Each structure stands twice: as C-alpha cells, then as structure tokens.
C-alpha cells in the first residue's frame, strides 16, 4: 500500500477564492472609480468660471478632488462634476462670496481598510504564490511548506512486502548474507540479550538491474516488516537544508513503525565523497544531507527500535569513507550479474509466468546470454512473449526467444558487455593464464575463483586471488610473483592465439606500476641501490610532487630506472610464458571447462590447478 496524501479539493477552491478576492480589493484600492460610478472631471479653470458665474450650488473640498453641483432646473437637480484642486487659498473666499454651500470632504471611507490590506495582502499573496510553486514542483505530499517531509514510499502490506527470497534468483551469496538481517528483524531479542549489536546498515553493491531493490523488498517480505523506499536523488533539492530535513523525517516515520527497513536506492547521489570534486566549492546541500544521514544512523542505538537501513549503489568507489565506518554501512553485499546457473534460475522464474512451447530449451537461452542482469532476462522473456503474440501464436517458442535475445543484445550493446564467441574464448584463456601463473607463483595470494562473466563496469572476466593471511610486509620474490601473474593473461593470449588484444591494458598498467615502485620506492634494484627515487608523501600537498613525483635525478639515473622497470616487467612476462608453455594442455583443459560453466571455484578449481607442472624460476638478471 502506498500512502500518498492529496491536496484536498476544498482547499484548492478556497485558494482560488482568496486570490480572486484579493485581486478585486487591490484593484479597488489602486484604481478607485473603476468599480464605482464615475463623475465627469473638468478643468479647474472651468470650475472657477462656473463659481464666478454663480452656477455652483454646493462643493465638497477634498485634498485630491473637489466635487461640486451646478445649478439645476426645477425638474432636474444640477449635474455633479469633479475637478482636481490646485493650491488656491482664495477659494473659500470666492465660494463664500458667491453663496456656495461648501464643506471639506469627509475622510475616504475605506482608508483604514486599505491601509490594513496594504499590510496584510502582500504577504498573503506571497504565501499563495509560494504554495502554488511547491505544489507544482514538488509533487510531494500535502500542501504548503511540505519540502521538509520525506517522499519515501511506504509499503506496509501488499505487493512489495509479498516479495520473498524465492522471487530473486542467481544471487545466492547475497541471499545467504541477507538471511541474517531477516533473523535480526524477526527476533531482535535473541541477539540483544547476548549483548550483540544489531547491524544498522547494509550496502548492496552491484550493476543496475541485478536485483538490489528486489532483494531489499524480499528482506522486508521475509521478515514481514514495513518497507520504506526512497531514492538518494530525491533527497537532493534546490533548497539547502531540505534534504537533511527529509532524512530526519524519514527516520522519524520509520522509528514509529519499527521494526522496519529503510531502503535508499542510488546512495551515491548523496553519499559521494566529501573531499572529492570540492575544488569548485562543493555541494552544500548534498553534504548536509549526508551529514544528517550519518547522524541519524549513529543516533539509533541498540536499545531503540530495530530500523535497518539497506542502501544500493553501483559506484561504491565514490562513496564517502564515513559511510562505510562501523555502525553505519559496515556490511557490504555484492550483487553481481548472474552466472550460467543463476541465469537459468532467473529465466525459469519468468518463463513460468508465460505459456511456453514444450520445445523451448531454457538452458540454451541461458548459455547465450552471458552478461545479462536479472532485469535484462525478465525483459527478454517479456520480449519473446510479445513476439509470439504478435505472430498470433498461443505459446512462446524457441524462435521467439532467439529473436528476443538478438533484440535485447542489440539494445544492450551500448549498455553492457555481451561478448561474441571469439572474445569469450580469448577472455577464457586470458583468465586461465592468470590463474595458472598465480598458482605457480603464489605471491599474490591463493587463486580462488576464475570467472568469465563480465563484471561491473570494467572487467570482462576476472581471476580472484585471496590472501591466505593478513600481510603487512611483502618480500621481493612475492612482488616478482605478482608481476608474473599480472602478465599471465597476455602470455596466454600470445601462446594460444599468436596475437594480442587490448584486454591486458589494466594488467600491464598494474604490473608496470608495481615494478616502478620496486625500483623507486622500495629500493629493490641492485643496479640503483637502496635509494628512494620518488618523493613519497612528503610535500605532496599541492607541492611539486603532484607534477613531478620523482626526486631530481640525472639523466643517466632516469634512464637506469626506466631500464630496471622494463627489465622487471619483461622478466615477469618471460616467467609467465615459461609456465604456460610447460602447461599448455592444462591451460586448454581449464579454458574449455570455463567456457562451459563460466565460473570455476572451490574444490573443483583446486583439483584442476593441482595438476600443474612445476617450472623453474627465472632469476632476475639485474
Ligand atoms: P536494481 O535495484 O539492482 O537496479 P531491481 O531490483 O530494480 O534492480 O531489478 C529490476 C527488475 O529486474 C526486478 O523488478 C525484477 O523483475 C528483475 N530482476 C532483477 N534481478 C533479478 C533476480 N536476481 N531475480 C529475479 N528477477 C530479477
């Protein structure tokens, strides 16, 4: 149920009436005579002439107007005329001399009214205009001055909270982590009595359309609690302070309904790092909103009602570090694009909602759609159903799906990466190359997952290396290992395809950076000795280190540094090639496997990697 108060129509009519009345009064004050009977106005000289001729019977002398009556006939009273007075001290004497009956004009009857109105009306009109713009621009709840009210949609019962974990597929890890939150909401006492602190914030990180909003709703649905939903961009308003007031109001509403969930979509709209991009003076409104959010999150403590804030973003790297501190969004859940098995499950959910032809093979569709997020898949099924209906069929056939895939892919190409078969193969060998070299040279950690599901915004595939323990110091040999592992991808491409692609750019960048640091920061080069050639952190604040990070060195030293860096990277490259050359068969075997399953991890991966043939280390010549 969505609560959205309306501005009542009686109030609207009232406003219109007030506006009309004020317009009428104003016109009356400023344009006298417009609505009254008008009296002919004559020149002052004519008035005097008429007095002198003895034609005037009565006169009323006002400061701004003289009204007078001329002599009439027996049947008809004389006409009333007016004129504008001039400064004429002789006038009373003249009138007296001609026997005109005269008096000063009474004070204007509505002068007190007009003076009050001139004070009261402008503010009234101002408020009315203000209200008009707010109602038009805000579209938000209830009438005047509602800018401080939060626009959160509240779902107490109904569709949103009927969503549960079964409706979301292909994000099993995220579901497992969120299951815990459901437990907190269902039975907070169980945790509180041991003295555990219930988490306040959970950040869902992942590309658009992967089901973050759905997961948040499912948590509320599973725990059967109300669900407040608002998008980060709705907090950011024209008026400084309005966003902060909205945050306050949102938390107030939520606390009344606790236990409950607040879901903030697009957290990055308010949660951008405060230090970044502030050269132009920053954005006060966003900063205040963010501060208020932090204050509110710190404000409710364990004793308070359970309000858990879930937030979603696809750009975690721009978030302010303050948001990620303990007690705020200290839990982060990755919601990535689904792998083959995940896509299959999602397709099954949506395919169950349409009439399928028995010939349809969902597995094939899932295989053809790497890189599709949940939203794309649900769109795909709908597209296929539309095509079937357009072709006057009663069930959705395989051909509809094939055409729909093409349509969605053509539409997606700009948005997300969908690889063709050749690219997919290159990515597979590239990643297995990293994995094999990483296995042989474990300085970068234990290889724990290989995936060729395009991930996030940049990578087409990835090899995950997990550190086996916390490390604070790195040995030189481990850095050599890391450089070799980074070059494993490029080496595999060379070996298998005898050509290279642009896909290794990021690897090369990282390998070169690492090699440069070994030489210039860690003093690991025998040729150059234990000297720090870069300036490190010193003077780095707007100092010349920003423009020239190296110490002033002679041309020869600069050349030697470049040579050393090159040597280190090339050595890693040779090492990687040697390992892959010796393990060509294993490389092919794992690559074929991953082309089928897209992800290999856990025991299966370790079993495969354990078959590696050892290769001697190439010692660095320097
Ligand atoms: P996000 O918040 O990550 O951008 P949404 O949760 O709004 O994505 O997903 C949009 C739509 O896509 C959902 O309403 C749902 O129909 C579909 N969808 C996305 N991911 C999944 C999933 N993992 N399982 C089932 N449906 C999904």
mmCIF file with all atom_site columns, N, CA and C in Angstrom, residues 142-166:
data_model
loop_
_atom_site.group_PDB
_atom_site.id
_atom_site.type_symbol
_atom_site.label_atom_id
_atom_site.label_alt_id
_atom_site.label_comp_id
_atom_site.label_asym_id
_atom_site.label_entity_id
_atom_site.label_seq_id
_atom_site.pdbx_PDB_ins_code
_atom_site.Cartn_x
_atom_site.Cartn_y
_atom_site.Cartn_z
_atom_site.occupancy
_atom_site.B_iso_or_equiv
_atom_site.pdbx_formal_charge
_atom_site.auth_seq_id
_atom_site.auth_comp_id
_atom_site.auth_asym_id
_atom_site.auth_atom_id
_atom_site.pdbx_PDB_model_num
ATOM 1  N N  . UNK A 1 142 ? 0.967  16.516  0.758  1.00 0.00 ? 142 UNK A N  1
ATOM 2  C CA . UNK A 1 142 ? 0.251  17.549  1.479  1.00 0.00 ? 142 UNK A CA 1
ATOM 3  C C  . UNK A 1 142 ? 0.742  18.976  1.495  1.00 0.00 ? 142 UNK A C  1
ATOM 4  N N  . UNK A 1 143 ? 0.227  19.701  0.563  1.00 0.00 ? 143 UNK A N  1
ATOM 5  C CA . UNK A 1 143 ? 0.147  21.137  0.608  1.00 0.00 ? 143 UNK A CA 1
ATOM 6  C C  . UNK A 1 143 ? 1.356  21.944  0.988  1.00 0.00 ? 143 UNK A C  1
ATOM 7  N N  . UNK A 1 144 ? 1.054  23.059  1.661  1.00 0.00 ? 144 UNK A N  1
ATOM 8  C CA . UNK A 1 144 ? 2.041  24.099  1.846  1.00 0.00 ? 144 UNK A CA 1
ATOM 9  C C  . UNK A 1 144 ? 3.250  23.657  2.653  1.00 0.00 ? 144 UNK A C  1
ATOM 10 N N  . UNK A 1 145 ? 4.376  24.191  2.270  1.00 0.00 ? 145 UNK A N  1
ATOM 11 C CA . UNK A 1 145 ? 5.616  24.025  3.005  1.00 0.00 ? 145 UNK A CA 1
ATOM 12 C C  . UNK A 1 145 ? 5.933  22.575  3.324  1.00 0.00 ? 145 UNK A C  1
ATOM 13 N N  . UNK A 1 146 ? 5.725  21.717  2.333  1.00 0.00 ? 146 UNK A N  1
ATOM 14 C CA . UNK A 1 146 ? 5.951  20.298  2.584  1.00 0.00 ? 146 UNK A CA 1
ATOM 15 C C  . UNK A 1 146 ? 7.367  19.896  2.223  1.00 0.00 ? 146 UNK A C  1
ATOM 16 N N  . UNK A 1 147 ? 8.246  20.878  1.949  1.00 0.00 ? 147 UNK A N  1
ATOM 17 C CA . UNK A 1 147 ? 9.564  20.481  1.472  1.00 0.00 ? 147 UNK A CA 1
ATOM 18 C C  . UNK A 1 147 ? 10.335 19.674  2.485  1.00 0.00 ? 147 UNK A C  1
ATOM 19 N N  . UNK A 1 148 ? 9.967  19.783  3.737  1.00 0.00 ? 148 UNK A N  1
ATOM 20 C CA . UNK A 1 148 ? 10.748 19.049  4.717  1.00 0.00 ? 148 UNK A CA 1
ATOM 21 C C  . UNK A 1 148 ? 10.252 17.632  4.902  1.00 0.00 ? 148 UNK A C  1
ATOM 22 N N  . UNK A 1 149 ? 9.120  17.313  4.324  1.00 0.00 ? 149 UNK A N  1
ATOM 23 C CA . UNK A 1 149 ? 8.584  15.961  4.508  1.00 0.00 ? 149 UNK A CA 1
ATOM 24 C C  . UNK A 1 149 ? 9.320  14.997  3.584  1.00 0.00 ? 149 UNK A C  1
ATOM 25 N N  . UNK A 1 150 ? 9.579  13.806  4.062  1.00 0.00 ? 150 UNK A N  1
ATOM 26 C CA . UNK A 1 150 ? 10.246 12.844  3.201  1.00 0.00 ? 150 UNK A CA 1
ATOM 27 C C  . UNK A 1 150 ? 9.250  12.303  2.199  1.00 0.00 ? 150 UNK A C  1
ATOM 28 N N  . UNK A 1 151 ? 9.790  11.986  1.004  1.00 0.00 ? 151 UNK A N  1
ATOM 29 C CA . UNK A 1 151 ? 8.882  11.500  -0.022 1.00 0.00 ? 151 UNK A CA 1
ATOM 30 C C  . UNK A 1 151 ? 8.912  9.976   -0.083 1.00 0.00 ? 151 UNK A C  1
ATOM 31 N N  . UNK A 1 152 ? 9.409  9.347   0.966  1.00 0.00 ? 152 UNK A N  1
ATOM 32 C CA . UNK A 1 152 ? 9.558  7.893   0.921  1.00 0.00 ? 152 UNK A CA 1
ATOM 33 C C  . UNK A 1 152 ? 8.218  7.232   0.661  1.00 0.00 ? 152 UNK A C  1
ATOM 34 N N  . UNK A 1 153 ? 8.269  6.228   -0.202 1.00 0.00 ? 153 UNK A N  1
ATOM 35 C CA . UNK A 1 153 ? 7.065  5.439   -0.384 1.00 0.00 ? 153 UNK A CA 1
ATOM 36 C C  . UNK A 1 153 ? 7.051  4.410   0.729  1.00 0.00 ? 153 UNK A C  1
ATOM 37 N N  . UNK A 1 154 ? 5.908  4.268   1.337  1.00 0.00 ? 154 UNK A N  1
ATOM 38 C CA . UNK A 1 154 ? 5.834  3.311   2.427  1.00 0.00 ? 154 UNK A CA 1
ATOM 39 C C  . UNK A 1 154 ? 4.989  2.130   1.984  1.00 0.00 ? 154 UNK A C  1
ATOM 40 N N  . UNK A 1 155 ? 5.567  0.989   2.050  1.00 0.00 ? 155 UNK A N  1
ATOM 41 C CA . UNK A 1 155 ? 4.805  -0.201  1.742  1.00 0.00 ? 155 UNK A CA 1
ATOM 42 C C  . UNK A 1 155 ? 4.576  -0.933  3.043  1.00 0.00 ? 155 UNK A C  1
ATOM 43 N N  . UNK A 1 156 ? 3.376  -0.927  3.519  1.00 0.00 ? 156 UNK A N  1
ATOM 44 C CA . UNK A 1 156 ? 3.162  -1.604  4.786  1.00 0.00 ? 156 UNK A CA 1
ATOM 45 C C  . UNK A 1 156 ? 2.746  -3.039  4.536  1.00 0.00 ? 156 UNK A C  1
ATOM 46 N N  . UNK A 1 157 ? 1.740  -3.178  3.744  1.00 0.00 ? 157 UNK A N  1
ATOM 47 C CA . UNK A 1 157 ? 1.377  -4.519  3.330  1.00 0.00 ? 157 UNK A CA 1
ATOM 48 C C  . UNK A 1 157 ? 1.217  -4.432  1.836  1.00 0.00 ? 157 UNK A C  1
ATOM 49 N N  . UNK A 1 158 ? 0.957  -5.559  1.245  1.00 0.00 ? 158 UNK A N  1
ATOM 50 C CA . UNK A 1 158 ? 0.682  -5.506  -0.183 1.00 0.00 ? 158 UNK A CA 1
ATOM 51 C C  . UNK A 1 158 ? 1.831  -6.019  -1.004 1.00 0.00 ? 158 UNK A C  1
ATOM 52 N N  . UNK A 1 159 ? 1.860  -5.597  -2.271 1.00 0.00 ? 159 UNK A N  1
ATOM 53 C CA . UNK A 1 159 ? 2.746  -6.220  -3.242 1.00 0.00 ? 159 UNK A CA 1
ATOM 54 C C  . UNK A 1 159 ? 4.201  -6.279  -2.819 1.00 0.00 ? 159 UNK A C  1
ATOM 55 N N  . UNK A 1 160 ? 4.692  -5.114  -2.350 1.00 0.00 ? 160 UNK A N  1
ATOM 56 C CA . UNK A 1 160 ? 6.124  -5.056  -2.106 1.00 0.00 ? 160 UNK A CA 1
ATOM 57 C C  . UNK A 1 160 ? 6.560  -6.065  -1.075 1.00 0.00 ? 160 UNK A C  1
ATOM 58 N N  . UNK A 1 161 ? 5.853  -6.111  0.034  1.00 0.00 ? 161 UNK A N  1
ATOM 59 C CA . UNK A 1 161 ? 6.320  -6.998  1.085  1.00 0.00 ? 161 UNK A CA 1
ATOM 60 C C  . UNK A 1 161 ? 5.885  -8.443  0.848  1.00 0.00 ? 161 UNK A C  1
ATOM 61 N N  . UNK A 1 162 ? 5.199  -8.665  -0.247 1.00 0.00 ? 162 UNK A N  1
ATOM 62 C CA . UNK A 1 162 ? 4.925  -10.069 -0.593 1.00 0.00 ? 162 UNK A CA 1
ATOM 63 C C  . UNK A 1 162 ? 6.129  -10.685 -1.302 1.00 0.00 ? 162 UNK A C  1
ATOM 64 N N  . UNK A 1 163 ? 7.036  -9.829  -1.762 1.00 0.00 ? 163 UNK A N  1
ATOM 65 C CA . UNK A 1 163 ? 8.244  -10.355 -2.396 1.00 0.00 ? 163 UNK A CA 1
ATOM 66 C C  . UNK A 1 163 ? 9.023  -11.162 -1.370 1.00 0.00 ? 163 UNK A C  1
ATOM 67 N N  . UNK A 1 164 ? 9.526  -12.310 -1.768 1.00 0.00 ? 164 UNK A N  1
ATOM 68 C CA . UNK A 1 164 ? 10.405 -13.027 -0.848 1.00 0.00 ? 164 UNK A CA 1
ATOM 69 C C  . UNK A 1 164 ? 11.617 -13.582 -1.586 1.00 0.00 ? 164 UNK A C  1
ATOM 70 N N  . UNK A 1 165 ? 12.450 -14.279 -0.851 1.00 0.00 ? 165 UNK A N  1
ATOM 71 C CA . UNK A 1 165 ? 13.726 -14.702 -1.442 1.00 0.00 ? 165 UNK A CA 1
ATOM 72 C C  . UNK A 1 165 ? 13.539 -15.621 -2.645 1.00 0.00 ? 165 UNK A C  1
ATOM 73 N N  . UNK A 1 166 ? 12.410 -16.327 -2.700 1.00 0.00 ? 166 UNK A N  1
ATOM 74 C CA . UNK A 1 166 ? 12.211 -17.223 -3.844 1.00 0.00 ? 166 UNK A CA 1
ATOM 75 C C  . UNK A 1 166 ? 12.037 -16.471 -5.151 1.00 0.00 ? 166 UNK A C  1
#
